[in-house]
Amino acid sequence: TQLLEQSPQFLSIQEGENLTVYCNSSSVFSSLQWYRQEPGEGPVLLVTVVTGGEVKKLKRLTFQFGDARKDSSLHITAAQPGDTGLYLCAGAKGGTSYGKLTFGQGTILTVHP
Amino acid sequence: GAVVSQHPSRVICKSGTSVKIECRSLDFQATTMFWYRQFPKQSLMLMATSNEGSKATYEQGVEKDKFLINHASLTLSTLTVTSAHPEDSSFYICSASLGGGNQPQHFGDGTRLSIL
């Protein structure tokens, strides 16, 4: 059972377009992290959101944590070819979980010049 | 900060060989380290959680005798794939965390294991 549903799984767009990736769950997370991974490399942390309703911006990337801390979204404005990669959301339960993360299925983003 | 080094980056070996992969936190002490397996164009699949000085906790379906994990210090964890077979070929990634619920995980660059 996948506890964190990430969509879409594949996204192919033209440079300059906007896009949104969603992560949804029926479970409450104490925090949610977004990572970007390039082929042959490990995931790189983009952001951690902790508070329900929180919005964080990282240049053209906007991350939002749902009010109930069950869902999150990543919005990219004016996508560029350099944004191409695998985007992963991951939720943490907190408490005694030792930081164990539940990962979404991932979104493979391809931005064409 | 928060650099995790994983070695080797690529291994090609014959079936039946045991392979050891190292994961080091270079600039912080990692109370907890995680080992993942990743298939092409898919998400990460957690194999086990290791805490320094104690036995690793394996996820359901992961053979602990096949994938030996040692976390002897706060900066080093090792994963040994014993008697590897072609079906063990995969991308293995480690991550390190300061521990605690909301601490982010910092990932190594992965090890591409190919068993001939």
mmCIF file of C-alpha atoms in Angstrom:
data_model
loop_
_atom_site.group_PDB
_atom_site.id
_atom_site.type_symbol
_atom_site.label_atom_id
_atom_site.label_comp_id
_atom_site.label_asym_id
_atom_site.label_seq_id
_atom_site.Cartn_x
_atom_site.Cartn_y
_atom_site.Cartn_z
ATOM 1 C CA THR A 1 0.000 0.000 0.000
ATOM 2 C CA GLN A 2 1.451 3.332 -1.116
ATOM 3 C CA LEU A 3 0.842 5.800 1.717
ATOM 4 C CA LEU A 4 1.901 8.846 -0.281
ATOM 5 C CA GLU A 5 0.351 9.200 -3.717
ATOM 6 C CA GLN A 6 2.388 11.406 -6.027
ATOM 7 C CA SER A 7 1.071 12.636 -9.357
ATOM 8 C CA PRO A 8 1.618 12.885 -12.181
ATOM 9 C CA GLN A 9 4.251 10.191 -12.616
ATOM 10 C CA PHE A 10 5.445 11.617 -15.922
ATOM 11 C CA LEU A 11 5.402 15.207 -17.129
ATOM 12 C CA SER A 12 6.780 16.409 -20.454
ATOM 13 C CA ILE A 13 6.474 20.131 -21.124
ATOM 14 C CA GLN A 14 7.983 22.965 -23.129
ATOM 15 C CA GLU A 15 10.351 25.515 -21.688
ATOM 16 C CA GLY A 16 8.467 28.422 -20.152
ATOM 17 C CA GLU A 17 5.393 26.441 -19.102
ATOM 18 C CA ASN A 18 4.197 26.130 -15.522
ATOM 19 C CA LEU A 19 3.558 22.850 -13.753
ATOM 20 C CA THR A 20 2.355 21.433 -10.459
ATOM 21 C CA VAL A 21 3.194 18.127 -8.798
ATOM 22 C CA TYR A 22 0.961 16.782 -6.074
ATOM 23 C CA CYS A 23 1.470 14.477 -3.121
ATOM 24 C CA ASN A 24 -1.565 13.222 -1.253
ATOM 25 C CA SER A 25 -2.091 10.931 1.684
ATOM 26 C CA SER A 26 -4.740 9.870 4.146
ATOM 27 C CA SER A 27 -2.056 9.988 6.835
ATOM 28 C CA VAL A 28 -0.854 13.020 8.761
ATOM 29 C CA PHE A 29 2.847 13.784 8.501
ATOM 30 C CA SER A 30 4.896 15.814 10.946
ATOM 31 C CA SER A 31 6.914 17.146 8.024
ATOM 32 C CA LEU A 32 7.212 16.684 4.312
ATOM 33 C CA GLN A 33 10.319 16.943 2.214
ATOM 34 C CA TRP A 34 10.823 17.461 -1.492
ATOM 35 C CA TYR A 35 13.852 16.097 -3.289
ATOM 36 C CA ARG A 36 15.192 16.321 -6.829
ATOM 37 C CA GLN A 37 17.258 13.518 -8.274
ATOM 38 C CA GLU A 38 19.289 13.346 -11.471
ATOM 39 C CA PRO A 39 20.222 10.040 -13.149
ATOM 40 C CA GLY A 40 23.076 8.241 -11.416
ATOM 41 C CA GLU A 41 23.029 10.538 -8.414
ATOM 42 C CA GLY A 42 21.393 10.629 -5.016
ATOM 43 C CA PRO A 43 18.361 12.804 -4.230
ATOM 44 C CA VAL A 44 19.077 16.381 -3.221
ATOM 45 C CA LEU A 45 16.884 18.035 -0.617
ATOM 46 C CA LEU A 46 14.958 21.029 -1.954
ATOM 47 C CA VAL A 47 12.815 21.949 1.010
ATOM 48 C CA THR A 48 11.233 20.732 4.237
ATOM 49 C CA VAL A 49 7.777 21.938 5.227
ATOM 50 C CA VAL A 50 6.600 21.454 8.769
ATOM 51 C CA THR A 51 3.635 23.671 9.546
ATOM 52 C CA GLY A 52 0.161 23.068 8.119
ATOM 53 C CA GLY A 53 -0.603 25.681 5.459
ATOM 54 C CA GLU A 54 3.056 26.583 5.124
ATOM 55 C CA VAL A 55 4.277 27.982 1.810
ATOM 56 C CA LYS A 56 7.953 28.112 0.915
ATOM 57 C CA LYS A 57 9.526 29.582 -2.178
ATOM 58 C CA LEU A 58 12.818 28.654 -3.745
ATOM 59 C CA LYS A 59 13.343 30.876 -6.795
ATOM 60 C CA ARG A 60 10.802 29.589 -9.345
ATOM 61 C CA LEU A 61 9.693 26.717 -7.102
ATOM 62 C CA THR A 62 6.801 27.100 -4.657
ATOM 63 C CA PHE A 63 6.082 24.411 -2.088
ATOM 64 C CA GLN A 64 2.901 24.168 -0.083
ATOM 65 C CA PHE A 65 1.961 21.959 2.855
ATOM 66 C CA GLY A 66 -1.747 21.287 3.297
ATOM 67 C CA ASP A 67 -3.553 22.663 6.320
ATOM 68 C CA ALA A 68 -4.131 19.157 7.653
ATOM 69 C CA ARG A 69 -0.531 18.114 6.879
ATOM 70 C CA LYS A 70 -1.742 15.275 4.667
ATOM 71 C CA ASP A 71 -0.816 16.701 1.290
ATOM 72 C CA SER A 72 1.681 18.928 -0.435
ATOM 73 C CA SER A 73 2.332 20.466 -3.808
ATOM 74 C CA LEU A 74 5.290 21.694 -5.802
ATOM 75 C CA HIS A 75 4.680 24.391 -8.382
ATOM 76 C CA ILE A 76 7.334 25.394 -10.897
ATOM 77 C CA THR A 77 6.931 28.642 -12.794
ATOM 78 C CA ALA A 78 8.451 29.125 -16.238
ATOM 79 C CA ALA A 79 10.137 25.740 -16.314
ATOM 80 C CA GLN A 80 13.606 25.469 -17.810
ATOM 81 C CA PRO A 81 15.479 22.481 -19.268
ATOM 82 C CA GLY A 82 17.672 22.514 -16.165
ATOM 83 C CA ASP A 83 14.596 21.607 -14.102
ATOM 84 C CA THR A 84 14.500 18.201 -15.775
ATOM 85 C CA GLY A 85 14.797 15.366 -13.260
ATOM 86 C CA LEU A 86 12.981 13.062 -10.880
ATOM 87 C CA TYR A 87 11.076 14.895 -8.166
ATOM 88 C CA LEU A 88 10.270 13.020 -4.979
ATOM 89 C CA CYS A 89 8.079 13.934 -2.065
ATOM 90 C CA ALA A 90 8.643 12.194 1.241
ATOM 91 C CA GLY A 91 6.725 12.391 4.483
ATOM 92 C CA ALA A 92 8.055 11.940 7.998
ATOM 93 C CA LYS A 93 5.917 10.714 10.875
ATOM 94 C CA GLY A 94 8.001 12.232 13.631
ATOM 95 C CA GLY A 95 8.095 10.904 17.164
ATOM 96 C CA THR A 96 10.081 7.707 17.520
ATOM 97 C CA SER A 97 10.248 7.023 13.800
ATOM 98 C CA TYR A 98 13.955 7.993 13.692
ATOM 99 C CA GLY A 99 13.259 10.198 10.708
ATOM 100 C CA LYS A 100 12.047 7.321 8.546
ATOM 101 C CA LEU A 101 10.509 8.681 5.357
ATOM 102 C CA THR A 102 7.625 7.477 3.241
ATOM 103 C CA PHE A 103 8.344 8.306 -0.397
ATOM 104 C CA GLY A 104 5.913 9.060 -3.153
ATOM 105 C CA GLN A 105 6.257 7.266 -6.496
ATOM 106 C CA GLY A 106 8.169 10.162 -7.987
ATOM 107 C CA THR A 107 7.508 12.479 -10.928
ATOM 108 C CA ILE A 108 9.802 12.358 -13.924
ATOM 109 C CA LEU A 109 9.851 15.877 -15.362
ATOM 110 C CA THR A 110 11.224 16.581 -18.812
ATOM 111 C CA VAL A 111 11.436 20.192 -19.965
ATOM 112 C CA HIS A 112 12.085 20.556 -23.677
ATOM 113 C CA PRO A 113 13.938 23.622 -24.982
ATOM 114 C CA GLY B 1 27.176 21.121 5.214
ATOM 115 C CA ALA B 2 25.483 17.721 5.606
ATOM 116 C CA VAL B 3 27.595 15.851 3.082
ATOM 117 C CA VAL B 4 27.192 12.110 2.710
ATOM 118 C CA SER B 5 29.778 10.139 0.805
ATOM 119 C CA GLN B 6 29.007 6.727 -0.639
ATOM 120 C CA HIS B 7 31.627 4.367 -2.000
ATOM 121 C CA PRO B 8 32.075 2.778 -4.440
ATOM 122 C CA SER B 9 29.962 4.552 -7.031
ATOM 123 C CA ARG B 10 29.924 1.565 -9.333
ATOM 124 C CA VAL B 11 30.622 -2.138 -8.912
ATOM 125 C CA ILE B 12 30.647 -4.845 -11.536
ATOM 126 C CA CYS B 13 31.325 -8.349 -10.311
ATOM 127 C CA LYS B 14 30.614 -12.008 -10.854
ATOM 128 C CA SER B 15 27.698 -13.892 -9.412
ATOM 129 C CA GLY B 16 28.446 -15.283 -5.961
ATOM 130 C CA THR B 17 30.674 -12.387 -4.914
ATOM 131 C CA SER B 18 29.973 -10.427 -1.748
ATOM 132 C CA VAL B 19 30.027 -6.663 -2.163
ATOM 133 C CA LYS B 20 30.466 -4.050 0.559
ATOM 134 C CA ILE B 21 29.169 -0.512 0.152
ATOM 135 C CA GLU B 22 30.219 2.263 2.539
ATOM 136 C CA CYS B 23 28.224 5.293 3.579
ATOM 137 C CA ARG B 24 29.953 8.092 5.462
ATOM 138 C CA SER B 25 28.651 11.335 6.899
ATOM 139 C CA LEU B 26 31.549 13.725 6.349
ATOM 140 C CA ASP B 27 30.659 16.776 8.377
ATOM 141 C CA PHE B 28 28.094 15.638 10.896
ATOM 142 C CA GLN B 29 27.384 12.742 13.187
ATOM 143 C CA ALA B 30 24.596 10.570 11.892
ATOM 144 C CA THR B 31 22.608 8.876 14.592
ATOM 145 C CA THR B 32 20.567 7.115 11.963
ATOM 146 C CA MET B 33 21.384 5.903 8.482
ATOM 147 C CA PHE B 34 19.044 4.441 5.900
ATOM 148 C CA TRP B 35 19.617 2.110 2.994
ATOM 149 C CA TYR B 36 17.467 2.237 -0.105
ATOM 150 C CA ARG B 37 17.198 0.368 -3.341
ATOM 151 C CA GLN B 38 16.033 2.081 -6.504
ATOM 152 C CA PHE B 39 14.998 0.593 -9.834
ATOM 153 C CA PRO B 40 15.196 2.664 -13.045
ATOM 154 C CA LYS B 41 12.746 5.541 -13.194
ATOM 155 C CA GLN B 42 11.178 4.528 -9.911
ATOM 156 C CA SER B 43 11.099 5.909 -6.412
ATOM 157 C CA LEU B 44 13.274 4.823 -3.515
ATOM 158 C CA MET B 45 12.442 1.632 -1.669
ATOM 159 C CA LEU B 46 13.591 1.569 1.952
ATOM 160 C CA MET B 47 15.517 -1.573 2.805
ATOM 161 C CA ALA B 48 16.586 -0.941 6.379
ATOM 162 C CA THR B 49 17.155 1.620 9.093
ATOM 163 C CA SER B 50 20.350 1.451 11.098
ATOM 164 C CA ASN B 51 21.087 3.220 14.335
ATOM 165 C CA GLU B 52 24.622 3.514 15.602
ATOM 166 C CA GLY B 53 25.520 0.732 17.962
ATOM 167 C CA SER B 54 22.387 -1.333 17.496
ATOM 168 C CA LYS B 55 20.995 -3.855 15.053
ATOM 169 C CA ALA B 56 19.427 -2.617 11.875
ATOM 170 C CA THR B 57 15.669 -2.698 11.417
ATOM 171 C CA TYR B 58 14.770 -4.296 8.116
ATOM 172 C CA GLU B 59 11.680 -3.598 6.065
ATOM 173 C CA GLN B 60 9.293 -6.410 5.304
ATOM 174 C CA GLY B 61 10.549 -8.630 2.515
ATOM 175 C CA VAL B 62 14.204 -7.642 2.863
ATOM 176 C CA GLU B 63 16.447 -10.566 3.769
ATOM 177 C CA LYS B 64 18.665 -9.580 6.668
ATOM 178 C CA ASP B 65 21.092 -12.427 5.990
ATOM 179 C CA LYS B 66 21.415 -11.294 2.393
ATOM 180 C CA PHE B 67 21.886 -7.605 3.100
ATOM 181 C CA LEU B 68 24.141 -7.217 6.113
ATOM 182 C CA ILE B 69 24.214 -3.773 7.678
ATOM 183 C CA ASN B 70 26.747 -2.513 10.155
ATOM 184 C CA HIS B 71 26.659 0.925 11.763
ATOM 185 C CA ALA B 72 29.687 0.833 14.031
ATOM 186 C CA SER B 73 30.235 4.575 14.366
ATOM 187 C CA LEU B 74 28.327 7.825 14.073
ATOM 188 C CA THR B 75 29.889 8.510 10.692
ATOM 189 C CA LEU B 76 29.966 5.129 8.964
ATOM 190 C CA SER B 77 27.467 2.515 7.938
ATOM 191 C CA THR B 78 28.129 -0.377 5.598
ATOM 192 C CA LEU B 79 25.846 -2.551 3.503
ATOM 193 C CA THR B 80 27.187 -5.923 2.404
ATOM 194 C CA VAL B 81 25.340 -7.780 -0.315
ATOM 195 C CA THR B 82 26.301 -11.372 0.350
ATOM 196 C CA SER B 83 26.644 -13.920 -2.448
ATOM 197 C CA ALA B 84 25.222 -11.471 -4.942
ATOM 198 C CA HIS B 85 23.226 -12.706 -7.936
ATOM 199 C CA PRO B 86 22.058 -10.901 -11.080
ATOM 200 C CA GLU B 87 18.684 -10.114 -9.495
ATOM 201 C CA ASP B 88 20.542 -8.074 -6.864
ATOM 202 C CA SER B 89 21.723 -5.680 -9.566
ATOM 203 C CA SER B 90 20.327 -2.270 -8.736
ATOM 204 C CA PHE B 91 21.078 1.264 -7.600
ATOM 205 C CA TYR B 92 21.675 1.327 -3.853
ATOM 206 C CA ILE B 93 21.499 4.634 -2.005
ATOM 207 C CA CYS B 94 22.240 5.499 1.594
ATOM 208 C CA SER B 95 21.143 8.490 3.582
ATOM 209 C CA ALA B 96 22.106 9.892 6.926
ATOM 210 C CA SER B 97 20.128 11.820 9.466
ATOM 211 C CA LEU B 98 20.790 13.450 12.783
ATOM 212 C CA GLY B 99 17.857 11.383 13.973
ATOM 213 C CA GLY B 100 14.556 12.519 15.332
ATOM 214 C CA GLY B 101 11.266 12.928 13.590
ATOM 215 C CA ASN B 102 11.720 15.988 11.430
ATOM 216 C CA GLN B 103 15.406 15.921 10.653
ATOM 217 C CA PRO B 104 15.933 15.777 6.893
ATOM 218 C CA GLN B 105 17.807 12.919 5.307
ATOM 219 C CA HIS B 106 20.932 13.669 3.336
ATOM 220 C CA PHE B 107 21.692 11.262 0.560
ATOM 221 C CA GLY B 108 24.846 9.781 -0.872
ATOM 222 C CA ASP B 109 25.316 9.615 -4.621
ATOM 223 C CA GLY B 110 24.412 5.960 -4.806
ATOM 224 C CA THR B 111 26.169 2.778 -5.891
ATOM 225 C CA ARG B 112 25.355 1.121 -9.188
ATOM 226 C CA LEU B 113 25.733 -2.622 -8.586
ATOM 227 C CA SER B 114 25.879 -4.900 -11.608
ATOM 228 C CA ILE B 115 26.170 -8.643 -11.090
ATOM 229 C CA LEU B 116 27.178 -10.647 -14.132
#
